[in-house]
Coordinates of C-alpha atoms in Angstrom, one line a residue:
M16 CA -58.6 -137.7 75.1
S17 CA -57.9 -140.1 77.9
I18 CA -54.2 -140.5 78.3
Q19 CA -53.3 -142.5 81.3
F20 CA -49.8 -143.2 82.7
K21 CA -50.1 -146.8 83.9
G22 CA -46.7 -147.4 85.5
Y23 CA -44.4 -150.4 84.9
L24 CA -45.6 -153.1 82.5
K25 CA -44.9 -156.3 84.3
D26 CA -46.6 -158.6 81.7
T27 CA -47.9 -157.9 78.2
K28 CA -51.3 -159.4 79.4
Q29 CA -51.8 -156.0 81.1
L30 CA -52.2 -154.4 77.6
K31 CA -55.8 -153.8 76.5
K32 CA -57.0 -156.3 73.9
S33 CA -59.5 -155.8 71.1
K34 CA -61.4 -158.1 68.8
V35 CA -59.0 -159.5 66.2
D36 CA -61.4 -161.9 64.4
G37 CA -60.6 -161.8 60.7
L38 CA -57.4 -159.8 61.3
N39 CA -53.8 -160.8 60.5
Q40 CA -50.9 -160.1 62.8
L41 CA -48.4 -157.8 61.3
E42 CA -44.9 -159.4 61.6
V43 CA -41.9 -157.1 61.8
K44 CA -39.1 -159.1 60.2
W45 CA -35.4 -158.9 60.6
I46 CA -35.1 -157.0 57.3
D47 CA -37.3 -154.2 58.8
Y48 CA -35.0 -153.9 61.8
F49 CA -31.9 -154.0 59.6
L50 CA -33.2 -151.2 57.4
A51 CA -34.2 -149.2 60.4
F52 CA -30.7 -149.6 61.8
I53 CA -29.1 -148.6 58.5
I54 CA -31.3 -145.4 58.5
I55 CA -30.0 -144.3 61.9
L56 CA -26.5 -145.6 61.5
F57 CA -24.7 -142.3 60.5
P58 CA -26.2 -140.1 63.2
L59 CA -25.8 -143.0 65.7
L60 CA -22.1 -143.3 64.9
R61 CA -21.7 -139.5 65.2
S62 CA -23.5 -139.6 68.6
I63 CA -21.3 -142.4 69.9
K64 CA -18.2 -140.5 68.7
L65 CA -19.3 -137.4 70.7
L66 CA -20.0 -139.7 73.7
V67 CA -16.6 -141.5 73.8
S68 CA -14.3 -138.7 72.7
K69 CA -11.6 -137.7 75.2
Y70 CA -12.5 -134.9 77.6
N71 CA -10.1 -132.9 79.8
A72 CA -12.5 -132.5 82.7
Q73 CA -12.7 -133.6 86.3
L74 CA -14.5 -136.8 87.0
S75 CA -17.2 -135.0 89.0
D76 CA -18.0 -132.8 86.0
V77 CA -18.3 -135.9 83.7
I78 CA -20.6 -137.6 86.2
L79 CA -22.8 -134.4 86.5
A80 CA -22.9 -134.2 82.7
D81 CA -24.0 -137.8 82.5
I82 CA -26.7 -137.3 85.2
A83 CA -28.0 -134.3 83.3
G84 CA -28.0 -136.3 80.1
F85 CA -30.1 -139.1 81.7
I86 CA -32.6 -136.7 83.2
I87 CA -33.0 -135.1 79.7
I88 CA -33.4 -138.6 78.2
I89 CA -36.2 -139.4 80.6
I90 CA -38.0 -136.1 79.9
L91 CA -37.6 -136.7 76.1
M92 CA -39.0 -140.3 76.5
V93 CA -42.1 -139.0 78.2
I94 CA -42.6 -136.3 75.6
H95 CA -42.0 -138.9 72.8
E96 CA -44.8 -141.1 74.2
Y97 CA -47.2 -138.2 74.7
L98 CA -46.6 -137.2 71.0
H99 CA -47.5 -140.8 70.0
A100 CA -50.6 -140.5 72.2
M101 CA -51.7 -137.2 70.7
T102 CA -52.1 -138.9 67.3
F103 CA -55.0 -141.0 68.5
S104 CA -58.7 -140.0 68.7
K105 CA -60.0 -138.0 71.6
N106 CA -62.5 -140.8 72.3
E107 CA -60.0 -143.5 72.8
E108 CA -58.3 -144.8 75.9
I109 CA -54.6 -144.3 75.6
N110 CA -52.1 -145.9 78.0
I111 CA -48.5 -145.1 78.5
W112 CA -46.4 -147.7 80.2
I113 CA -42.8 -148.1 81.3
H114 CA -41.4 -151.2 79.6
G115 CA -37.9 -152.4 80.1
F116 CA -35.6 -149.4 79.8
G117 CA -38.1 -147.5 77.7
M118 CA -41.7 -146.6 77.5
I119 CA -44.6 -147.6 75.2
T120 CA -47.9 -146.0 74.2
H121 CA -50.8 -148.4 73.7
C122 CA -54.2 -147.8 72.1
T123 CA -56.5 -150.2 70.3
Q124 CA -57.9 -147.6 67.9
R125 CA -58.3 -148.8 64.3
K126 CA -56.4 -146.5 61.9
N127 CA -55.6 -146.4 58.2
I128 CA -52.0 -146.9 57.0
K129 CA -51.2 -143.1 56.7
S130 CA -52.5 -142.5 60.2
Y131 CA -50.4 -145.3 61.7
I132 CA -47.3 -144.2 59.8
F133 CA -47.9 -140.7 61.2
T134 CA -48.3 -142.2 64.7
F135 CA -45.0 -143.9 64.5
L136 CA -43.2 -141.0 62.7
F137 CA -44.5 -137.9 64.5
P138 CA -42.4 -138.0 67.7
N139 CA -39.3 -139.1 65.7
L140 CA -39.7 -136.0 63.5
V141 CA -40.0 -133.8 66.5
I142 CA -37.2 -135.3 68.7
A143 CA -34.9 -137.7 66.9
L144 CA -34.6 -135.9 63.6
P145 CA -33.4 -132.6 65.1
L146 CA -30.9 -134.6 67.3
S147 CA -29.7 -136.5 64.2
I148 CA -29.1 -133.2 62.3
F149 CA -27.4 -131.6 65.3
V150 CA -24.9 -134.4 65.9
S151 CA -24.2 -134.6 62.1
I152 CA -23.0 -131.0 62.0
N153 CA -19.7 -130.0 63.6
F154 CA -20.5 -127.5 66.3
I155 CA -17.9 -126.0 68.5
L156 CA -19.3 -126.2 72.0
E157 CA -18.0 -127.1 75.4
P158 CA -16.7 -130.7 75.2
L159 CA -18.9 -131.9 78.2
I160 CA -22.0 -130.4 76.5
L161 CA -21.1 -132.3 73.3
K162 CA -20.6 -135.5 75.4
T163 CA -24.0 -135.0 77.0
I164 CA -25.6 -134.5 73.6
G165 CA -23.8 -137.6 72.4
L166 CA -25.3 -139.6 75.3
I167 CA -28.8 -138.2 74.7
S168 CA -28.9 -138.7 71.0
S169 CA -27.4 -142.2 71.1
I170 CA -30.1 -143.5 73.4
I171 CA -32.9 -141.6 71.7
L172 CA -31.8 -142.9 68.3
L173 CA -31.6 -146.5 69.5
G174 CA -35.1 -146.0 70.8
T175 CA -36.4 -145.1 67.3
I176 CA -35.5 -148.5 65.8
S177 CA -38.8 -150.0 66.9
D178 CA -40.9 -147.1 65.4
I179 CA -38.9 -147.1 62.2
S180 CA -39.1 -150.9 61.9
Y181 CA -42.9 -150.7 62.2
I182 CA -43.0 -148.0 59.5
I183 CA -40.9 -150.0 57.1
C184 CA -43.0 -153.1 57.8
I185 CA -46.3 -151.2 57.2
V186 CA -44.9 -149.7 53.9
R187 CA -43.6 -153.1 52.8
N188 CA -47.1 -154.7 53.3
G189 CA -49.1 -151.5 52.5
K190 CA -50.8 -152.8 49.3
N191 CA -52.5 -155.6 51.4
I192 CA -53.6 -153.5 54.4
S193 CA -57.0 -151.9 54.8
Y194 CA -56.5 -150.7 58.4
L195 CA -54.3 -151.5 61.4
Q196 CA -55.1 -152.0 65.1
F197 CA -53.2 -153.0 68.2
S198 CA -54.5 -155.7 70.4
G199 CA -52.3 -156.7 73.4
E200 CA -48.7 -156.5 72.4
N201 CA -49.3 -157.2 68.6
L202 CA -50.3 -155.0 65.7
Y203 CA -53.0 -156.5 63.5
F204 CA -54.2 -155.6 60.0
R205 CA -57.3 -156.2 57.9
K206 CA -56.5 -157.3 54.4
K207 CA -58.0 -155.3 51.5

């Protein structure tokens, strides 16, 4: 498997393209994003509640907790993208890019519906789901630890919206799809 970290994505033209003759572009619609947002809404609200609750701590402690949270977020983002990358074939070129405030994994491998759903779902099952469960349960921990967990889970959950939206779009269009393939910044599919 050739996983390469490519650095900052300045232009989507840097993304590898594949032949898309006869393929249709998969369009993620507003309803897909809306449903994804509804799915994460409860744990997101719980995360934000932890993040903004009042804490009786010195400002320096709060700043250190936030710095620790951002370091953990960066580590989890890298792990998240490597988990995406691990779902592709060992024979494919897989690139990981920094894009905006997040990261993306890009590979032009053709995959069936179940494989692509697994690609989008896998890192979210490993990282976002446990965080969602954790923030949904009332634990008695040090308030600054809970604030840090609230920061981490808020950002990680917001980052899952894209993956969940793709899953919803693929499921919504599933009966028409033979296989899916990325080319450039777009996901394409072959009709059955």
